[in-house]
Structures are given as C-alpha cells and as structure tokens.
Tab-separated table of N, CA and C in Angstrom:
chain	number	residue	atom	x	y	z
A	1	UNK	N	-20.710	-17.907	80.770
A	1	UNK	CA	-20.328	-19.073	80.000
A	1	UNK	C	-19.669	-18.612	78.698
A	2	UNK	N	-18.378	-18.994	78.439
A	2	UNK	CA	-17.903	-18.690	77.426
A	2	UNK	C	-18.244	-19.435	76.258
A	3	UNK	N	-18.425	-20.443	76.490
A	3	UNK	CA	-19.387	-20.790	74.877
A	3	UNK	C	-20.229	-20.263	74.233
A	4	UNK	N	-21.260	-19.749	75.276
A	4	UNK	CA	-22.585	-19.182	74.699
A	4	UNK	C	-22.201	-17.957	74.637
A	5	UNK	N	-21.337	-17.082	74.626
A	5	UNK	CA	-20.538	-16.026	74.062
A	5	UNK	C	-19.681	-16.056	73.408
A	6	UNK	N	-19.431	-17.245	72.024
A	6	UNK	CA	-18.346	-17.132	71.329
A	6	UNK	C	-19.052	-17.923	69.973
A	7	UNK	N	-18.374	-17.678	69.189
A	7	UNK	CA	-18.340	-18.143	68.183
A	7	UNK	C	-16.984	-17.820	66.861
A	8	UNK	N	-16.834	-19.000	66.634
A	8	UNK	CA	-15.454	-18.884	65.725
A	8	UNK	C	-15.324	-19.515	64.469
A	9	UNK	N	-14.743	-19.267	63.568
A	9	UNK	CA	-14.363	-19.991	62.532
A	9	UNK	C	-12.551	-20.036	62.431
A	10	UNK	N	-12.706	-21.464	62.263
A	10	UNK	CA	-11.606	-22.099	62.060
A	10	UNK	C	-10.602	-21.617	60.437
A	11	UNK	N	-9.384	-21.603	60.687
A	11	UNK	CA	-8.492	-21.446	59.720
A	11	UNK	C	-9.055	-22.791	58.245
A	12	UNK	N	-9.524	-21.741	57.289
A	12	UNK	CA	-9.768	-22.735	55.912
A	12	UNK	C	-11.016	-22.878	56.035
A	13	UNK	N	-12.022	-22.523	56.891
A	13	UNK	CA	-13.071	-21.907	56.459
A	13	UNK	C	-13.917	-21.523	55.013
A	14	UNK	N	-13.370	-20.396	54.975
A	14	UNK	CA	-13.643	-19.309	53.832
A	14	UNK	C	-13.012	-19.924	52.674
A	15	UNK	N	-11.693	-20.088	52.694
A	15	UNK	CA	-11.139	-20.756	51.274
A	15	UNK	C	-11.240	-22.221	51.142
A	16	UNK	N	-11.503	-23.188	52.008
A	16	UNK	CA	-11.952	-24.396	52.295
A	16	UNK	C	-10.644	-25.109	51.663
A	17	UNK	N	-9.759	-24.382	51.856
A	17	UNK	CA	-8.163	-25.243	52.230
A	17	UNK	C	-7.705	-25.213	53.705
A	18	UNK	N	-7.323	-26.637	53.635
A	18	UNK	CA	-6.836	-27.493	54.728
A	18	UNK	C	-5.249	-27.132	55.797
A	19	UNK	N	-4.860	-26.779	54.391
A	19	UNK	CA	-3.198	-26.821	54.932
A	19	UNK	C	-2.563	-26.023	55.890
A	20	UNK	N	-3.333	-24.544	56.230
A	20	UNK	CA	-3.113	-23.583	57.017
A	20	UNK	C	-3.609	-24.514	58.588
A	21	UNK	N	-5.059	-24.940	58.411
A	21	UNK	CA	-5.368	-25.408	59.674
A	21	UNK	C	-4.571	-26.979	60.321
A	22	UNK	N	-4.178	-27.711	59.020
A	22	UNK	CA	-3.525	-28.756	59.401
A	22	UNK	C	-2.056	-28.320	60.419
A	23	UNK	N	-1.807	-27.460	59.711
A	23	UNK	CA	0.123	-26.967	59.766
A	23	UNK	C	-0.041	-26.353	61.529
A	24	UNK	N	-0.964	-25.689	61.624
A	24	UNK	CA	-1.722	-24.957	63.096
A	24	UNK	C	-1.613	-26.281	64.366
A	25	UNK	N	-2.611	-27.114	63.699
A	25	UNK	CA	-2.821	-28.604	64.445
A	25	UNK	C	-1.494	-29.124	64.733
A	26	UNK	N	-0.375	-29.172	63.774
A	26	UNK	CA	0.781	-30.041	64.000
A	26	UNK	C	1.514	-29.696	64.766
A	27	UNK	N	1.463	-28.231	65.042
A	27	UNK	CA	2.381	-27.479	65.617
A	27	UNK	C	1.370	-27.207	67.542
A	28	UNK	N	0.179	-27.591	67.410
A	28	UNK	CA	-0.258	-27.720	68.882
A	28	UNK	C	-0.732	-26.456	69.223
A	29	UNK	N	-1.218	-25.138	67.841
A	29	UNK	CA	-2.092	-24.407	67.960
A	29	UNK	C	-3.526	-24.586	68.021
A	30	UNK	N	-3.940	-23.481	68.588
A	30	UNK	CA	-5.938	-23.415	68.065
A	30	UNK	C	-5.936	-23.145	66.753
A	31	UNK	N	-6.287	-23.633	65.425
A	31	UNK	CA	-6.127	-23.356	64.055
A	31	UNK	C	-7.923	-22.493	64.262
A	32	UNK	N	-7.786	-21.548	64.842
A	32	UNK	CA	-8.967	-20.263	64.712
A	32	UNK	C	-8.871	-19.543	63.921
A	33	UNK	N	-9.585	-18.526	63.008
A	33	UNK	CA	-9.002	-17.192	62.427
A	33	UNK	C	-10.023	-16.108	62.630
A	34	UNK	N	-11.005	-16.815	63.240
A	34	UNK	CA	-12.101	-15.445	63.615
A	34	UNK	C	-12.746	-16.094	64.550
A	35	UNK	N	-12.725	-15.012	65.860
A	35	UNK	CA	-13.637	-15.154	66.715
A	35	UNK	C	-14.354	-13.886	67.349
A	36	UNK	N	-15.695	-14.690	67.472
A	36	UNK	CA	-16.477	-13.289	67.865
A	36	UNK	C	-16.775	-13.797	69.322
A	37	UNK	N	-16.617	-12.234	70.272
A	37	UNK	CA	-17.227	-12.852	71.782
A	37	UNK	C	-18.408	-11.270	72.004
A	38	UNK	N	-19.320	-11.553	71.882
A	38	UNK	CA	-20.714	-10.957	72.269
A	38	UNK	C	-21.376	-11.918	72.820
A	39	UNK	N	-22.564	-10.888	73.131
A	39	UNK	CA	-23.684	-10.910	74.129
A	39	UNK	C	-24.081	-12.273	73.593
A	40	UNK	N	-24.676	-13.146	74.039
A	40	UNK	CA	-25.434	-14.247	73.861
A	40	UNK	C	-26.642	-14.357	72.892
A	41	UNK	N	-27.417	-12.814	72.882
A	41	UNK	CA	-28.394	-12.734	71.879
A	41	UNK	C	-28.263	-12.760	70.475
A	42	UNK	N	-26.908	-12.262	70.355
A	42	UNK	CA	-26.293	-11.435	69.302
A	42	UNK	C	-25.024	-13.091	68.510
A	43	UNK	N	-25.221	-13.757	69.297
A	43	UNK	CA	-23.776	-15.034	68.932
A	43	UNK	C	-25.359	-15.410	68.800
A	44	UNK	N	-26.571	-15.596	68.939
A	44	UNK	CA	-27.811	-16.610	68.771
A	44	UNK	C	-27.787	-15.802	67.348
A	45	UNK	N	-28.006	-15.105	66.878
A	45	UNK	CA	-28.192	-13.985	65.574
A	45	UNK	C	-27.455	-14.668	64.760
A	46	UNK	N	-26.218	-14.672	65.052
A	46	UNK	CA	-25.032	-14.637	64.119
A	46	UNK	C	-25.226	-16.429	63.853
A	47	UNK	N	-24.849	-16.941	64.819
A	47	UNK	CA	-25.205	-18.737	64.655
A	47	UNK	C	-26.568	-19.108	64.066
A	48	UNK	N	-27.591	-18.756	64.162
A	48	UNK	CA	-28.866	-18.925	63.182
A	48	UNK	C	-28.242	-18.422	61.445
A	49	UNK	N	-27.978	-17.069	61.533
A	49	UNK	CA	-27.757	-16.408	60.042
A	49	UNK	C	-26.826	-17.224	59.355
A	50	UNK	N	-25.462	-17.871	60.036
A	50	UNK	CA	-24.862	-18.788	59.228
A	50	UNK	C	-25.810	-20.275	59.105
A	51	UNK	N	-26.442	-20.885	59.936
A	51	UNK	CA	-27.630	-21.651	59.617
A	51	UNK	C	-28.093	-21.732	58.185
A	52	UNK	N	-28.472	-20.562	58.457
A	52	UNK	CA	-29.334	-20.538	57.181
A	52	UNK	C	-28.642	-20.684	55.664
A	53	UNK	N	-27.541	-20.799	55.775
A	53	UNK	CA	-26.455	-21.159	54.390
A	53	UNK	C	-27.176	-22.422	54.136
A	54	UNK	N	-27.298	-23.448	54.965
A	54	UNK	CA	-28.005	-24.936	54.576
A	54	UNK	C	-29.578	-24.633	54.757
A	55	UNK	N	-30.155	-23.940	54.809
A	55	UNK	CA	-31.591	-24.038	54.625
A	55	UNK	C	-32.555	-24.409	55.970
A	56	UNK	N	-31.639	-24.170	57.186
A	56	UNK	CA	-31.945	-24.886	58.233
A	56	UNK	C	-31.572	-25.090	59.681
A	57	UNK	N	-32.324	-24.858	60.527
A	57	UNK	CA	-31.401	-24.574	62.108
A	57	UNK	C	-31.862	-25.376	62.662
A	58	UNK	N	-30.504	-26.313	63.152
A	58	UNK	CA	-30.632	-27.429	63.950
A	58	UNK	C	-30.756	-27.178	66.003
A	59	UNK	N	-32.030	-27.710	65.996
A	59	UNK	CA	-32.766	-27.624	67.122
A	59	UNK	C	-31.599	-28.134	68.280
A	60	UNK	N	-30.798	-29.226	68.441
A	60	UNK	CA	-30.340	-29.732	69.062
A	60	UNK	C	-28.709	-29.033	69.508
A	61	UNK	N	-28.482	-29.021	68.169
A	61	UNK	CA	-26.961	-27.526	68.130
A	61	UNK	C	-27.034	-26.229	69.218
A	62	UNK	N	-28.310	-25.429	68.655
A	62	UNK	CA	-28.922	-24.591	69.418
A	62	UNK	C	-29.053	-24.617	71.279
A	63	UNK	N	-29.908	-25.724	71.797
A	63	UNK	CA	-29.733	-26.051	72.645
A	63	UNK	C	-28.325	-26.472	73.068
A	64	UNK	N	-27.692	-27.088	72.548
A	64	UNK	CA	-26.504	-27.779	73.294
A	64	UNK	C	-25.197	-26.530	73.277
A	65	UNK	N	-25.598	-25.511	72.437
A	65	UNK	CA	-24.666	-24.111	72.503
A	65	UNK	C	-25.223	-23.310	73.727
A	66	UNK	N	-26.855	-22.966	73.999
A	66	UNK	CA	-26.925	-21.784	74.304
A	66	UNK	C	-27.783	-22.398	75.753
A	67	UNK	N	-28.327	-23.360	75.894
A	67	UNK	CA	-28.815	-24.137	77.079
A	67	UNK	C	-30.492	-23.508	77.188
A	68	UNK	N	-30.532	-23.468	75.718
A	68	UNK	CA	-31.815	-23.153	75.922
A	68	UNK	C	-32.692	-23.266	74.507
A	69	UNK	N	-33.734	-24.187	74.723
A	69	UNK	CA	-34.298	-24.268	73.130
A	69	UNK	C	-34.745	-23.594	72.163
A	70	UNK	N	-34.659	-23.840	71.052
A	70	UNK	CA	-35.025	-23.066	70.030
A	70	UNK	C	-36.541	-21.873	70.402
A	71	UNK	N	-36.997	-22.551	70.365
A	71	UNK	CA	-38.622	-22.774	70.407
A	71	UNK	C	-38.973	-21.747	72.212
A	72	UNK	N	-38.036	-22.065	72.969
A	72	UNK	CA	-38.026	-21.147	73.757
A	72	UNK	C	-37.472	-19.384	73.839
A	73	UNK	N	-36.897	-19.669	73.169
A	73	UNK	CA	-35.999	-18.253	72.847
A	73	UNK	C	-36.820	-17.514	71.515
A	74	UNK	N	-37.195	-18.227	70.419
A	74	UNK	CA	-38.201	-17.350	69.242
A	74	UNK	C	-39.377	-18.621	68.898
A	75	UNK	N	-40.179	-18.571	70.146
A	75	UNK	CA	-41.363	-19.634	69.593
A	75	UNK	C	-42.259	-18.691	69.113
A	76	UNK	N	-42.426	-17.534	68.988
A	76	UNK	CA	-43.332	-16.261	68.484
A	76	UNK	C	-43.001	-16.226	67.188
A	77	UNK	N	-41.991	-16.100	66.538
A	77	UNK	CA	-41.244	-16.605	65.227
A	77	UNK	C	-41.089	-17.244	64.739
A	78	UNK	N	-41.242	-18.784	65.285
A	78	UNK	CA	-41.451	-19.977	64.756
A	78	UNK	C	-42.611	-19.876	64.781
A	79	UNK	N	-43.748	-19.916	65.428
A	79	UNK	CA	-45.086	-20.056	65.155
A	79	UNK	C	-45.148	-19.498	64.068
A	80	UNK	N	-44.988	-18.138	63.457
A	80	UNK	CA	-45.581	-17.053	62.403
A	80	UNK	C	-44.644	-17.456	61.391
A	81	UNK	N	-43.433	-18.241	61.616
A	81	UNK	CA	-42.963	-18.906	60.011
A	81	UNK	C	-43.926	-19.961	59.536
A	82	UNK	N	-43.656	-21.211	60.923
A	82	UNK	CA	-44.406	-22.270	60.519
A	82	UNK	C	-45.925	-22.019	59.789
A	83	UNK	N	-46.914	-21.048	60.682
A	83	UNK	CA	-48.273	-21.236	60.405
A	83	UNK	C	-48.354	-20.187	58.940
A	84	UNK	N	-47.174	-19.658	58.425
A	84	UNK	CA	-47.221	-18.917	56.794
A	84	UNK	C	-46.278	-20.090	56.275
A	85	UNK	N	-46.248	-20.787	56.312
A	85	UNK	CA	-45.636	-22.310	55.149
A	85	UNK	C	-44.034	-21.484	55.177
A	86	UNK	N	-43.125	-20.602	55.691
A	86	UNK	CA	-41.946	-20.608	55.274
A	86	UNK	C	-41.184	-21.427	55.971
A	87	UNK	N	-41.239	-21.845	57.234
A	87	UNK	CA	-40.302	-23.054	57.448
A	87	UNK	C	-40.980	-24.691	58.081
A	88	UNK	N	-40.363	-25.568	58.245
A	88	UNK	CA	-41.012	-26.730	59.056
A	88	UNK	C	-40.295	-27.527	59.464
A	89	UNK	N	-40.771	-28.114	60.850
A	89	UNK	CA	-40.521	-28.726	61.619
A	89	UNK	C	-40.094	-29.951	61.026
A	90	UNK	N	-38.311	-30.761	61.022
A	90	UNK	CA	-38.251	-32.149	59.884
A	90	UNK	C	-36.873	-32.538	61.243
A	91	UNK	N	-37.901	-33.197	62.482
A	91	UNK	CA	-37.425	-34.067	63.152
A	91	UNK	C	-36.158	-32.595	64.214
A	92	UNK	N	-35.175	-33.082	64.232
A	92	UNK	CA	-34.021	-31.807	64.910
A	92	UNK	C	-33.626	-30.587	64.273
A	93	UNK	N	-34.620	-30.811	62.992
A	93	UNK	CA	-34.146	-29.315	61.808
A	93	UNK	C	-35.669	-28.521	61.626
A	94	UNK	N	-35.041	-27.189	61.820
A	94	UNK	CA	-35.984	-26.169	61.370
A	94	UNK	C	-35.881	-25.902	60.375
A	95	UNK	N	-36.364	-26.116	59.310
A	95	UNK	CA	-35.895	-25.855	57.944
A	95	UNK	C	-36.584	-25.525	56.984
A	96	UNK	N	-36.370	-24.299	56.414
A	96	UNK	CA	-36.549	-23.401	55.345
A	96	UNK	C	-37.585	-24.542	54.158
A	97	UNK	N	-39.191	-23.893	53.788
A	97	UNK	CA	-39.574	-24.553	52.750
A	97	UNK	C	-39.431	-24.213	51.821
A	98	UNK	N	-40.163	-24.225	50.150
A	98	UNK	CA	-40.298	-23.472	48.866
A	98	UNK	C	-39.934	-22.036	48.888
A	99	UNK	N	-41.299	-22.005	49.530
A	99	UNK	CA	-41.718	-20.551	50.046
A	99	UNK	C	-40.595	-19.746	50.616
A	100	UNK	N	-40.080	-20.471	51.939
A	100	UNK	CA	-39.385	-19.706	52.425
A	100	UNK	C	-37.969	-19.237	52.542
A	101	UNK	N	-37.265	-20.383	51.484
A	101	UNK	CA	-36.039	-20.228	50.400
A	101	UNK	C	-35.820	-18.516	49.905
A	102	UNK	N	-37.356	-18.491	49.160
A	102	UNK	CA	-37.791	-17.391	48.002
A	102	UNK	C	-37.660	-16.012	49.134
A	103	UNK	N	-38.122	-16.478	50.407
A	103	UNK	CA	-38.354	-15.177	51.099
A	103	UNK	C	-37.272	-14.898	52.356
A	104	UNK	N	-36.166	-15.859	52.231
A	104	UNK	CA	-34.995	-15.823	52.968
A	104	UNK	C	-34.390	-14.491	53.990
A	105	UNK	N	-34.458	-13.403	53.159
A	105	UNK	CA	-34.093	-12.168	53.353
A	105	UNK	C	-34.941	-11.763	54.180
A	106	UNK	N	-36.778	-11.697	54.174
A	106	UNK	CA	-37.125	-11.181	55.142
A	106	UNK	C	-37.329	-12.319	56.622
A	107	UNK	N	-36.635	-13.372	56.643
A	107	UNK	CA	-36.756	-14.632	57.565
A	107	UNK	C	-35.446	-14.120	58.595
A	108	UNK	N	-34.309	-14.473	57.746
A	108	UNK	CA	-32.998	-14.154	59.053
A	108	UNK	C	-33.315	-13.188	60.075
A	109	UNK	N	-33.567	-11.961	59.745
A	109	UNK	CA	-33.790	-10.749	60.455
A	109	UNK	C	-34.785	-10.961	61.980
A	110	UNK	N	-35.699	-11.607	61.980
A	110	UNK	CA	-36.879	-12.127	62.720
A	110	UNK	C	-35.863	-12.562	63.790
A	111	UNK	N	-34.571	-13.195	63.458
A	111	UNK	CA	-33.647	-13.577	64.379
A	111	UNK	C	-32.855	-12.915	65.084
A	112	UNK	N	-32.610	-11.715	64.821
A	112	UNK	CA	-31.798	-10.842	65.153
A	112	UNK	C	-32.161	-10.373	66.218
A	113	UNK	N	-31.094	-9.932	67.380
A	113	UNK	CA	-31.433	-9.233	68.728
A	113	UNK	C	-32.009	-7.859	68.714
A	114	UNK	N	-32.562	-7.639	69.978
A	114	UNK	CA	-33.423	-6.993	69.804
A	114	UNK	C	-32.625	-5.443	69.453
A	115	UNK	N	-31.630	-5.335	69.779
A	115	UNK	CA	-30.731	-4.296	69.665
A	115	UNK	C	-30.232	-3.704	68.266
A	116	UNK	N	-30.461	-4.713	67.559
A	116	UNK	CA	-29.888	-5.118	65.625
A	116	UNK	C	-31.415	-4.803	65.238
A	117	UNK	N	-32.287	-5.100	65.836
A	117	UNK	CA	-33.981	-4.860	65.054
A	117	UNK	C	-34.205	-3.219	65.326
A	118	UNK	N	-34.028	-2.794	66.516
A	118	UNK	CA	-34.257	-1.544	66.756
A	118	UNK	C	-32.921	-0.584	66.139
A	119	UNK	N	-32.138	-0.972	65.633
A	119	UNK	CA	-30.933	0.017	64.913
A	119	UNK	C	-31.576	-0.132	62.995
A	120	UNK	N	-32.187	-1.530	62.811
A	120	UNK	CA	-32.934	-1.775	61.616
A	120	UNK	C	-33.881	-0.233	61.693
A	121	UNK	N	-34.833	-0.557	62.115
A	121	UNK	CA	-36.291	-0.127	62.448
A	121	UNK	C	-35.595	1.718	62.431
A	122	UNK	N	-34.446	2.178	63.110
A	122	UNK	CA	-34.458	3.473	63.160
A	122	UNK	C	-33.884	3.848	62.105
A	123	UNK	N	-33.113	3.215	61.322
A	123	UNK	CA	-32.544	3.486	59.738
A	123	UNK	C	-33.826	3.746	58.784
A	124	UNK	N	-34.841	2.573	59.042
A	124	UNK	CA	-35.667	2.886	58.183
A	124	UNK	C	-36.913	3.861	58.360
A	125	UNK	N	-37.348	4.363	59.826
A	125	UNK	CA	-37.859	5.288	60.035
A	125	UNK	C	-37.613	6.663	59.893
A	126	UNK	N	-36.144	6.969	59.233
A	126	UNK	CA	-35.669	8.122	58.913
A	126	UNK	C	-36.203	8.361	57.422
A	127	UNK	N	-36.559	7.195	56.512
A	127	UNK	CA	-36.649	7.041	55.485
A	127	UNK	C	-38.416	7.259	54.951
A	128	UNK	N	-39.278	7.053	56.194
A	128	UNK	CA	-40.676	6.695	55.979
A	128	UNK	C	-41.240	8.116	55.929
C-alpha cells in the first residue's frame, strides 16, 4: 500500500506561503516538495513525531493512514504514558499533558521503530 508508505509535505509547508503551491495547482501539478517512501514502521515514527508539533496524535488519522489502531500498534506505550500522567485519552486525540509537554523529548522516541531504537541504544552503549 502506497499510502502507508509515504508521507509528504506539500510546497509552502515550511515557509507557509501559498503562491508556489497555488501556481503548481493552476498549472495541474502535485504541488509536493518532500516525500518520504519507507517502511511503514518508520512513516508511523515520522507521522507521530510531526504530531507531536500540536501536542497530540489523532487516533482516527492514524488508523485511516496505516489500517491499524493506535492502541494496537504501541498500546505498551500508551499504557506507560497514560498510567505516568504524560499523555491522555481526550475523545480521537492522544494528547500530551502538563507533565508530558515538560518531558516531550523523552516521549517521541517510545515511537520510533524498532530499528531507530536499536541504532539509539548502540550510540549510547558505546558511551556507558
């Protein structure tokens, strides 16, 4: 499935001007300027980590990208956010509390494939 292996950002994105992606549209292009096509674990990584810019990963997005629920794919991670107060359950949003605003940095990572945790884990075992 090429959805659940892609992810892109659109032209005006980053500078959050219009005119590049409008001018794209008029002319009957894809107004894209970055696309990533990886593994499915790794586009789940990357689509959570931009998530987290709003404080929050929408349950329903998730599913309707990857055909498979949140809660199924890191319910081991959601349990151990939820039951330490850093995130909570608010209807289709997983979303970041007080707490877990403050502790952001060690939250994304928990998301990351298992391939990105074990390249983590051997950087820092050189170090221990």
């Amino acid at each position: 499935n090429m959805a659940a292996n892609s992810l892109y950002y659109n032209h005006g994105a980053a500078s959050k001007r219009m005119n590049r992606y409008q001018k794209l549209i008029s002319e009957g292009e894809l107004p894209v300027q970055d696309l990533y096509l990886l593994p499915a674990d790794e586009i789940m990584a990357k689509m959570i980590s931009v998530s987290f810019y709003f404080g929050y990963i929408n349950k329903d997005s998730f599913r309707n990208k990857f055909g498979v629920s949140l809660k199924e794919q890191f319910g081991d991670e959601m349990q151990f956010l939820t039951t330490n107060g850093l995130m909570e359950h608010n209807n289709e949003l997983f979303q970041l509390t007080k707490q877990g605003k403050d502790a952001i940095n060690g939250i994304i990572p928990l998301f990351y494939s298992d391939r990105s945790k074990e390249n983590l884990l051997s950087k820092v075992n050189k170090y221990v």
